Short mmCIF file of C-alpha atoms and ligand atoms in Angstrom, two decimals:
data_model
loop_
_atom_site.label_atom_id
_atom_site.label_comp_id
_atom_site.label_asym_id
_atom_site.label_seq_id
_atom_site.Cartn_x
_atom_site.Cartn_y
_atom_site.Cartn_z
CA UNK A 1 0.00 0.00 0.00
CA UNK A 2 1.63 3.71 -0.92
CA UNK A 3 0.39 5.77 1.61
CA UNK A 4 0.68 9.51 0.91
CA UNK A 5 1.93 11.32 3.23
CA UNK A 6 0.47 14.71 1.95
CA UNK A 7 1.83 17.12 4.38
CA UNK A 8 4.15 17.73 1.23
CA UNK A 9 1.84 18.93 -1.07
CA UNK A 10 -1.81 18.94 0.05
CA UNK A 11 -3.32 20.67 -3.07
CA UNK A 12 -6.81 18.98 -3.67
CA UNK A 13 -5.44 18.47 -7.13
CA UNK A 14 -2.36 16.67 -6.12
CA UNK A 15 -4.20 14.64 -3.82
CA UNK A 16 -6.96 13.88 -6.44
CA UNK A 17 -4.35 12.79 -8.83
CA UNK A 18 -2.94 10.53 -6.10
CA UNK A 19 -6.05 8.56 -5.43
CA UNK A 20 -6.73 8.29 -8.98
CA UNK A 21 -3.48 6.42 -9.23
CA UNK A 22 -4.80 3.76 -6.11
CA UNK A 23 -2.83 5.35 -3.75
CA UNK A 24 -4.24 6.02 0.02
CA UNK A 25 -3.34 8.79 2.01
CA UNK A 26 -2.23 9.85 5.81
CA UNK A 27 -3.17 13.19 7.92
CA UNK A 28 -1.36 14.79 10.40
CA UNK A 29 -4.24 17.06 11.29
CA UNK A 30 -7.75 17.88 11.25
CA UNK A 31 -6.81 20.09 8.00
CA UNK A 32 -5.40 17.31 6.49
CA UNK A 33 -8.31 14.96 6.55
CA UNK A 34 -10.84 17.90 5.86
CA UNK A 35 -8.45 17.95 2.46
CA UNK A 36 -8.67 14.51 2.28
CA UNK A 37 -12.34 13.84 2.40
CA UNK A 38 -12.24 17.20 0.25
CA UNK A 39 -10.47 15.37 -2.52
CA UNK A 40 -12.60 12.25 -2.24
CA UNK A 41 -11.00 9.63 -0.03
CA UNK A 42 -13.45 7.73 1.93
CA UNK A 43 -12.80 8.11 5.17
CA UNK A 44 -13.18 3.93 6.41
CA UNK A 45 -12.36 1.07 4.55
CA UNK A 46 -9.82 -2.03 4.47
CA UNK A 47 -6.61 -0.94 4.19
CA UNK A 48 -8.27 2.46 5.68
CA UNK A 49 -8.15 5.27 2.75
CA UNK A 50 -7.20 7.63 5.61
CA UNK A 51 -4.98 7.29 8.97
CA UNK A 52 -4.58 9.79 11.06
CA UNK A 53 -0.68 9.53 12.06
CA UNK A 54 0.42 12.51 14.94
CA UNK A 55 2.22 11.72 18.20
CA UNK A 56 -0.45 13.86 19.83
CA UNK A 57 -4.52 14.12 19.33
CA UNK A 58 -5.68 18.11 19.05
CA UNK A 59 -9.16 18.77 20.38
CA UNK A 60 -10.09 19.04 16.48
CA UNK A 61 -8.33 15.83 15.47
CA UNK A 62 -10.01 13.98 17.90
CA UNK A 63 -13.31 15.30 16.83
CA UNK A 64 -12.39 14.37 13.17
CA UNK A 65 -12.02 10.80 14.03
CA UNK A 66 -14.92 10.18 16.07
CA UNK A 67 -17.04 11.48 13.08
CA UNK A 68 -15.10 9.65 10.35
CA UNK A 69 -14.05 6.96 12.10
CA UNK A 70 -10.92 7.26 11.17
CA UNK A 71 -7.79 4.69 11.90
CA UNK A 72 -5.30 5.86 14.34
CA UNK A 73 -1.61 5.50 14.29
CA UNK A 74 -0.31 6.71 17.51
CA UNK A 75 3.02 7.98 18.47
CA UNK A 76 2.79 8.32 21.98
CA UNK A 77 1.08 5.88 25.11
CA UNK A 78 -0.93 9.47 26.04
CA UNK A 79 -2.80 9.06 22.55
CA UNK A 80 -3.58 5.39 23.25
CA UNK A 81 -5.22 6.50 26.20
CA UNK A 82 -6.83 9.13 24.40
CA UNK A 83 -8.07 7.14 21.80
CA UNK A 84 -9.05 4.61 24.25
CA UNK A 85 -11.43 7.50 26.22
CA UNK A 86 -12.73 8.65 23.05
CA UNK A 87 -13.94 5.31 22.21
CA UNK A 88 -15.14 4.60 25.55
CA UNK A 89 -17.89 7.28 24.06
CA UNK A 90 -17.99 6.09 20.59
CA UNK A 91 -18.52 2.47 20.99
CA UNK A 92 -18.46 2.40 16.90
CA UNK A 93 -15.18 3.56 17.09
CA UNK A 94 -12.58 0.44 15.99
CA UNK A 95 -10.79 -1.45 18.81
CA UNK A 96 -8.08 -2.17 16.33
CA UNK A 97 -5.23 0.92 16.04
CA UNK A 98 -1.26 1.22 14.89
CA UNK A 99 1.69 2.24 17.14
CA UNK A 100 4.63 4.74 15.38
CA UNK A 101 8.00 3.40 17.42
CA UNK A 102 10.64 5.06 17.35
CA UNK A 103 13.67 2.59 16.90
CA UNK A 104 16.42 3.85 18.74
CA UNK A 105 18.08 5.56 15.68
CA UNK A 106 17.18 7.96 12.69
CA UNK A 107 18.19 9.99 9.70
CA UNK A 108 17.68 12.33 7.82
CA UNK A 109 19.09 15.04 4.74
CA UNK A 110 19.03 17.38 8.09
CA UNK A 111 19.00 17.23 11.65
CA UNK A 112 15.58 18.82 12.08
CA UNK A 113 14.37 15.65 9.81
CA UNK A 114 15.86 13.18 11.47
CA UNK A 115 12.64 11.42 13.57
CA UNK A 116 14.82 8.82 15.05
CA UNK A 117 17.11 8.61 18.05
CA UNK A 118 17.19 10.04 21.58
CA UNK A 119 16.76 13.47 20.68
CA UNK A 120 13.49 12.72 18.69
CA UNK A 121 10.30 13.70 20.21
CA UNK A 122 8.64 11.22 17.40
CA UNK A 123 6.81 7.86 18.30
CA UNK A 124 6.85 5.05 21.28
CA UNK A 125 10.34 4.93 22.37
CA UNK A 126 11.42 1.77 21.40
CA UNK A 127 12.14 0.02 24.88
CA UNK A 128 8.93 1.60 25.78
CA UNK A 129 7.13 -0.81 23.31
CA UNK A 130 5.70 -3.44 25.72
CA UNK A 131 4.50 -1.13 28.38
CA UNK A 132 2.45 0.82 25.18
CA UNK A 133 1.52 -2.72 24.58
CA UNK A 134 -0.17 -3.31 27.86
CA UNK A 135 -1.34 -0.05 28.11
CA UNK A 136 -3.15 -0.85 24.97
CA UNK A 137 -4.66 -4.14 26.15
CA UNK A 138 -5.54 -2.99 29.37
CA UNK A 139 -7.31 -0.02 27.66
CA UNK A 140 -9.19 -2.48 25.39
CA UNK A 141 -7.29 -1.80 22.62
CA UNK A 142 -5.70 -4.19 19.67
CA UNK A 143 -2.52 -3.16 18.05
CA UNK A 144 -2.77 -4.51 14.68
CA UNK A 145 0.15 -2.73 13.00
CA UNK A 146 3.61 -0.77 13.47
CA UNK A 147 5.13 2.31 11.42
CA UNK A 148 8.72 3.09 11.53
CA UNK A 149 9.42 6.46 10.31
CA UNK A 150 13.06 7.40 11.08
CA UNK A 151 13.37 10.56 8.88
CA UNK A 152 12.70 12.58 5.75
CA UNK A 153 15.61 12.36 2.94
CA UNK A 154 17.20 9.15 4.51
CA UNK A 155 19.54 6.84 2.91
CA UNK A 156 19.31 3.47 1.60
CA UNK A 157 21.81 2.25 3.94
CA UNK A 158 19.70 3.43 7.06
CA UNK A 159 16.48 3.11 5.51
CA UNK A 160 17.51 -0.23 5.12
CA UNK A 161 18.07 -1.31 8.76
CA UNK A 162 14.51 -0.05 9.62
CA UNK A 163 13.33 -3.22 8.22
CA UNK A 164 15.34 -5.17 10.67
CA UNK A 165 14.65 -3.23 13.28
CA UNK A 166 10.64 -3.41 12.39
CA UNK A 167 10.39 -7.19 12.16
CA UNK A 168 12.52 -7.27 15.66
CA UNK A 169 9.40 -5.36 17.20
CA UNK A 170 6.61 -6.54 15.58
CA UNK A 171 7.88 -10.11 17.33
CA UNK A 172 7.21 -8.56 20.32
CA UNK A 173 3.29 -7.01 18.88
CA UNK A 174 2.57 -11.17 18.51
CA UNK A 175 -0.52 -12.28 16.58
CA UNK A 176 -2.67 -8.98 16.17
CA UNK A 177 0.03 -7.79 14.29
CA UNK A 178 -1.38 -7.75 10.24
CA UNK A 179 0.08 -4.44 8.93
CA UNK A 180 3.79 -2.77 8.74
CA UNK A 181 4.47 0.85 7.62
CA UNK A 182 7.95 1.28 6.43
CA UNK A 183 7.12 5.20 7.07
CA UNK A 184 8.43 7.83 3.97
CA UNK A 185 11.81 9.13 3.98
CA UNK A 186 12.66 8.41 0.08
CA UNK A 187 14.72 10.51 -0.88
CA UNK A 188 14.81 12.67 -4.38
CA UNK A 189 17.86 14.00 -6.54
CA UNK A 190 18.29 17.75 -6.06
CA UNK A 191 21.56 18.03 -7.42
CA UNK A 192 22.84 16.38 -10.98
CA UNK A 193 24.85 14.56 -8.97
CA UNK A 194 22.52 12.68 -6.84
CA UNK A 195 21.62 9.20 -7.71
CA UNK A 196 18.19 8.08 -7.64
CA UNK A 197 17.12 5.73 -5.22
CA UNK A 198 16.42 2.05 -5.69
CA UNK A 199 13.25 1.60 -5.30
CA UNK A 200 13.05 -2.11 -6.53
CA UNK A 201 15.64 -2.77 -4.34
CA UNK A 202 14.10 -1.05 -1.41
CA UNK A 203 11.05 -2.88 -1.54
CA UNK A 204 12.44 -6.50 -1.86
CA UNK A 205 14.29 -5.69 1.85
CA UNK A 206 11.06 -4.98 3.73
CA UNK A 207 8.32 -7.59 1.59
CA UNK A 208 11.37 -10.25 2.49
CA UNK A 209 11.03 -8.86 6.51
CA UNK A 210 7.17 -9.16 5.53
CA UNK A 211 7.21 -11.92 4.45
CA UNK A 212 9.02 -13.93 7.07
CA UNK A 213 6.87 -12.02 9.54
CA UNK A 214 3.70 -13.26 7.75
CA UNK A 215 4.96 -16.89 8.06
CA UNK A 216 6.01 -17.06 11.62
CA UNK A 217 2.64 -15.99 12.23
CA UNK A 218 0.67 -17.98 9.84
CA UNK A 219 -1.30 -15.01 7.96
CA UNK A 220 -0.96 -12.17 5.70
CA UNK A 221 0.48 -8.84 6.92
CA UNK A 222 0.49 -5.74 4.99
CA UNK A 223 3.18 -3.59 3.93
CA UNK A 224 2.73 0.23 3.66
CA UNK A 225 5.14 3.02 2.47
CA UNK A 226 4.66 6.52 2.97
CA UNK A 227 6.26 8.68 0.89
CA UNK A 228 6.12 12.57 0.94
CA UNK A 229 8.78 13.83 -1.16
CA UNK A 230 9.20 11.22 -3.51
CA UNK A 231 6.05 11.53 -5.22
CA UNK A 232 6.00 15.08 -5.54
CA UNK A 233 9.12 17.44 -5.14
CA UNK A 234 10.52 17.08 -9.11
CA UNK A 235 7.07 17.64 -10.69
CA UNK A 236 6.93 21.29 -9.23
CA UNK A 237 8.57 24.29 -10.27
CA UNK A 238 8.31 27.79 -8.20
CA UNK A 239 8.04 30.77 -10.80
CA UNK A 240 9.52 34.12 -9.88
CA UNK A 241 10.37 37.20 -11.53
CA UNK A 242 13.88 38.80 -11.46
CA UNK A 243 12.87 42.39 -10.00
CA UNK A 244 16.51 43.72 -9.39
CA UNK A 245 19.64 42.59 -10.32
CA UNK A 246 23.28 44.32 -8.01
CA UNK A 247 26.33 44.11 -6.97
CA UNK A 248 27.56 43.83 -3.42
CA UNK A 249 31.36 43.61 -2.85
CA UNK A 250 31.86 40.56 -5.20
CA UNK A 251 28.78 39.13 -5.12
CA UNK A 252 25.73 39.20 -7.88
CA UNK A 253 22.44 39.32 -6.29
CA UNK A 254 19.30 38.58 -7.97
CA UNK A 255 16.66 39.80 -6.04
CA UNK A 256 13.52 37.93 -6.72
CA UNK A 257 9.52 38.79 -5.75
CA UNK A 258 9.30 35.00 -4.42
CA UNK A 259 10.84 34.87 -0.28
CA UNK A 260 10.80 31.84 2.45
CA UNK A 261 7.69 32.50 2.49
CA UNK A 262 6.88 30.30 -0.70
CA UNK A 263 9.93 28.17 -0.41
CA UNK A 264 11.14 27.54 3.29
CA UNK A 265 13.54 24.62 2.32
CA UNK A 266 16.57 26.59 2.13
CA UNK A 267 16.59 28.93 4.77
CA UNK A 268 15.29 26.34 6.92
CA UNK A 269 17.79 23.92 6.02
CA UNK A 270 20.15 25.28 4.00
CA UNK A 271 18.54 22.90 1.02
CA UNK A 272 19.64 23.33 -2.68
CA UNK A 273 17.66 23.93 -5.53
CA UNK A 274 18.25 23.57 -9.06
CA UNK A 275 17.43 26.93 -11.34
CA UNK A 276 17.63 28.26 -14.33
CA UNK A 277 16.57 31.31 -16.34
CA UNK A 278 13.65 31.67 -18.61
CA UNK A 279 15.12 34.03 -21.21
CA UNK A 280 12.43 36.94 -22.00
CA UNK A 281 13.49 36.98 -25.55
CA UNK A 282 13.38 33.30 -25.93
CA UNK A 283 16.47 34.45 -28.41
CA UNK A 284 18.23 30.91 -27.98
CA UNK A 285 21.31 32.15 -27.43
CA UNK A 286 23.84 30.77 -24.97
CA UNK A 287 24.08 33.52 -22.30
CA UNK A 288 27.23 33.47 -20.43
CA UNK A 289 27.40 32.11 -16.81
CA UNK A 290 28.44 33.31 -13.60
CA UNK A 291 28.38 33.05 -9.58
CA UNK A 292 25.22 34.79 -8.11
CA UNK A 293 23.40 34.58 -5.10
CA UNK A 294 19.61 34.70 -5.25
CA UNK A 295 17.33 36.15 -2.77
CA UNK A 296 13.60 37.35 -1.92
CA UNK A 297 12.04 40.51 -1.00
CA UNK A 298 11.24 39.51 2.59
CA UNK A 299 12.95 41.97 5.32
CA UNK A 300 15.08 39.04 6.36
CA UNK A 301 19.01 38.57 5.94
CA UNK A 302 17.69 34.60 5.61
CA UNK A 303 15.42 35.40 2.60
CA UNK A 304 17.97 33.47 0.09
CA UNK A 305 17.60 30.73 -2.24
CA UNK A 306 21.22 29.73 -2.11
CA UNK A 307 22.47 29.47 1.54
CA UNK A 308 24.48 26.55 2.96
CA UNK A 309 22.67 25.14 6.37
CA UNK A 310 24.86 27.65 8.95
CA UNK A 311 22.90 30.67 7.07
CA UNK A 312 26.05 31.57 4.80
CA UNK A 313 25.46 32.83 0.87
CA UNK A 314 26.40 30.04 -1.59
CA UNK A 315 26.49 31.64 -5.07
CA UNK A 316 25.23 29.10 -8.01
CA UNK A 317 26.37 29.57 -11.39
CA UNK A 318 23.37 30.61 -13.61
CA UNK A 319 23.41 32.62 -16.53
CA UNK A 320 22.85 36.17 -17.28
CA UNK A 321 19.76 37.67 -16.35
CA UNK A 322 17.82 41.02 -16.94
CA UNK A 323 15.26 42.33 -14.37
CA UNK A 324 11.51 41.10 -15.27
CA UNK A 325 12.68 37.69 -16.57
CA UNK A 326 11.53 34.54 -14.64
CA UNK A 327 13.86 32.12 -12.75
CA UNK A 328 12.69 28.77 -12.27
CA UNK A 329 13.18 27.24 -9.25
CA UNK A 330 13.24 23.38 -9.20
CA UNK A 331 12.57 20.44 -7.40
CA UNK A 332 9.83 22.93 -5.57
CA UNK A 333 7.17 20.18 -5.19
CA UNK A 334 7.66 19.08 -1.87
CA UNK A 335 7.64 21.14 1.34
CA UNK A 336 7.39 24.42 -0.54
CA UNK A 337 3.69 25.48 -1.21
CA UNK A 338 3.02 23.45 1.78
CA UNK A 339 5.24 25.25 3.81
CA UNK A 340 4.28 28.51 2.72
CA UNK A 341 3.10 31.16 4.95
CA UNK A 342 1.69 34.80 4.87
CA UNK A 343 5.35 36.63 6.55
CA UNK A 344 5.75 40.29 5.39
CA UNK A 345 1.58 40.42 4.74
CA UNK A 346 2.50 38.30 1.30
CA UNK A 347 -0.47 36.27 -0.12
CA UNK A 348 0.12 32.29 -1.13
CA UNK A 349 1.09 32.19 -4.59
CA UNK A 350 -1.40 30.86 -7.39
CA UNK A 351 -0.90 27.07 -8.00
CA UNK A 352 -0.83 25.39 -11.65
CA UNK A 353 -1.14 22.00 -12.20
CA UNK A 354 0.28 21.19 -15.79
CA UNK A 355 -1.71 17.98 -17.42
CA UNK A 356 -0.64 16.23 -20.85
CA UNK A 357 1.03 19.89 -21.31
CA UNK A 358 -2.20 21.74 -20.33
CA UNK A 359 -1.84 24.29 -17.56
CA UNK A 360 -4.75 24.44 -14.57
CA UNK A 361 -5.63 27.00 -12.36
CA UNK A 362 -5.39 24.52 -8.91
CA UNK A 363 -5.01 27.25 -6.42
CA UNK A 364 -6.08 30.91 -6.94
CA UNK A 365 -3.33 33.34 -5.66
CA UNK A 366 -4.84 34.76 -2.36
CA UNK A 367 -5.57 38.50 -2.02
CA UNK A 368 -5.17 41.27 -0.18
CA UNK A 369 -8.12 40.94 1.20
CA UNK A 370 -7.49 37.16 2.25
CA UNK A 371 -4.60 38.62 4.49
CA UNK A 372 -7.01 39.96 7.18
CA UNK A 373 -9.96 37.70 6.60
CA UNK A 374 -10.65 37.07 10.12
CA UNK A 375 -8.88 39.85 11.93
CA UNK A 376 -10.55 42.79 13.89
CA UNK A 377 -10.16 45.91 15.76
CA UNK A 378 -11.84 45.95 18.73
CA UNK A 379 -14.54 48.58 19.58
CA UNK A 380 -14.04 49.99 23.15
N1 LLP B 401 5.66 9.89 7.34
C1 LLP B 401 5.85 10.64 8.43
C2 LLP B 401 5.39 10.13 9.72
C3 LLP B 401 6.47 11.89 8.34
O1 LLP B 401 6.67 12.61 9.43
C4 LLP B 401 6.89 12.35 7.07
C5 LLP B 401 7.53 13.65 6.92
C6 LLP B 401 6.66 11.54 5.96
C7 LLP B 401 6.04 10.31 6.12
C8 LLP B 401 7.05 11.93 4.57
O2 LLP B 401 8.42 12.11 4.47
P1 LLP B 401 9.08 12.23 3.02
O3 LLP B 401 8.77 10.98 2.28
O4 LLP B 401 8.47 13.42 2.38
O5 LLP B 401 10.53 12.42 3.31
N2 LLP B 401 10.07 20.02 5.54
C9 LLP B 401 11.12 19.03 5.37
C10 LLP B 401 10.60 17.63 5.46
C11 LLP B 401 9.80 17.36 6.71
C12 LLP B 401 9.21 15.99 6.71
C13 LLP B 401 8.20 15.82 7.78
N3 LLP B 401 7.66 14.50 7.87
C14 LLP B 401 11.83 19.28 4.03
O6 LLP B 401 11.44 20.21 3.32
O7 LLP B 401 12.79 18.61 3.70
#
């Protein structure tokens, strides 16, 4: 089962074009299953269309999944509990739900992705396992399932010893156990450089861990993946125009009109994105290419497209470019939109989904008058 985790890109469209293609989906919120049933996942079924996956249940969360129904994967013993209450009030609710563990180590393209490890404040600590497990029966409870999520833009090499470490604990679930979640993490080339992941090769670790799993205990179990990234951060593209191009000391700036607030990843951490120029002239010819650091408008030394993760400037070479043409900025898919936000009173850019070479509107650009929907002076 691909399970998509769509806290990357939650677009209706993106997650309409998702469940077209069979896949199911997780939520991290009550926003994210409002999307969900939005785009037309069902909220019950077998595998459930829709999990809700948190290590912590929000008075709206838990609302959501008494009225859906919803499965549960929890990622803390206070949400079995939780769960547990909530269902001592829903009877309909299922008795069946999923534990996250975290297994002792993680990894991830950057520290603040890594989910694994002591310093993670992600999932059932691993040695903690067989109290959750009691906890769970006592509470009435049957854990039918484990996810192992130990980071986003992992390696094969860790990713890898997840499956180990899965089958190690799910020994310990027993019989209930019928479903494993190998979590997300893929990761995705950025650079030219990057290889691609295996995913063939991926796969054939954790159905053999499956496997052997499903034979020791004489019936199926399910595998799950749930990737993010992978599905999603190479088909998008941020647009921006080049609104002022300068010199300081001996750096070229472009200065941009998109910030961090459409496209955290780099200030955040210190990502890289591919880019390249859209020539206005669409002349053809080869421009000549130099060092330049690219930034935003926002009033923020961190607004720049090309940082490393400590916050310094890393130039990329890109060709010439004249104020008002557009810079593409790749590999935008994933954790951009999503993470976008409304800093310096800027409204979420429009969204286009391109089918078959046929450009949609998917997300109206918000206006000025979206920017203090909501907001009021009070009257004294
Ligand atoms: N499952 C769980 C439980 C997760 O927490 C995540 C990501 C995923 C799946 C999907 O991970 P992916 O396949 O996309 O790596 N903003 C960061 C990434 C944060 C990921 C958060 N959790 C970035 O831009 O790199």
């Amino acid at each position: 089962v691909v399970r998509y985790a769509q806290k990357a890109n939650g677009n209706l469209a993106v997650l309409d074009l998702v469940r077209r293609a069979g896949a199911l989906v997780d939520a991290v919120s009550a926003g994210e299953v409002h999307r969900a049933i939005a785009a037309g996942f069902r909220p019950e079924g077998d595998p459930p269309p829709i999990v809700y996956t948190a290590d912590i249940f929000d008075s709206d969360a838990l609302e959501a999944v008494a009225e859906y129904g919803l499965a549960v994967n929890c990622g803390s013993p206070d949400m079995v509990t939780q769960y547990a209450e909530l269902r001592a009030r829903r009877p309909s609710l299922s008795d069946r739900i999923t534990l996250r563990v975290n297994p002792g180590f993680g990894h991830g393209h950057s520290r603040k992705t890594n989910t694994g490890g002591e310093h993670s404040k992600h999932g059932v600590w691993h040695e903690e396992l067989p109290a959750c497990l009691a906890l769970a029966q006592r509470a009435g409870l049957r854990v039918t399932g484990l996810h192992l999520h130990i980071g986003s833009g992992a390696d094969m090499e860790h990713l890898a010893l997840v499956a180990g470490a899965a089958a190690r604990l799910a020994r310990q679930v027993g019989p209930s156990l019928a479903m494993l979640s190998a979590g997300g993490g893929l990761p995705t080339p950025y650079r030219d450089d990057d290889v691609e992941m295996n995913v063939d090769a991926y796969f054939a670790v954790w159905d053999g861990e499956r496997r052997r799993l499903a034979e020791a205990l004489g019936h199926p179990v399910r595998l799950e993946i749930e990737p993010g990234r992978y599905l999603v951060a190479e088909s998008g593209t941020l647009l921006t125009e080049i609104r002022a191009v300068k010199r300081v000391a001996s750096h070229t700036f472009y200065l941009v009109d998109a910030g961090f607030n459409n496209l955290p990843r780099p200030v955040l951490y210190g990502a890289y994105h591919p880019m390249a120029v859209v020539p206005a002239s669409g002349d053809g010819r080869e421009r000549a290419l130099h060092e330049v650091v690219v930034g935003g408008p926002l009033c923020e030394s961190g607004d720049i497209f090309t940082q490393d993760a400590g916050g310094l400037v890393r130039a990329q070479r890109l060709p010439e470019a004249r104020v008002g043409e557009i810079l593409a900025i790749g590999c935008a898919g994933a954790y951009g939109a999503a993470m976008g936000s409304n800093y310096n009173a800027k409204p979420l850019a429009g969204e286009v989904l391109v089918v078959r070479g046929k450009p949609h509107l998917v997300r109206a650009r918000q206006s000025l008058d979206d920017l203090i929907r909501g907001e009021s002076i009070p009257v004294e």
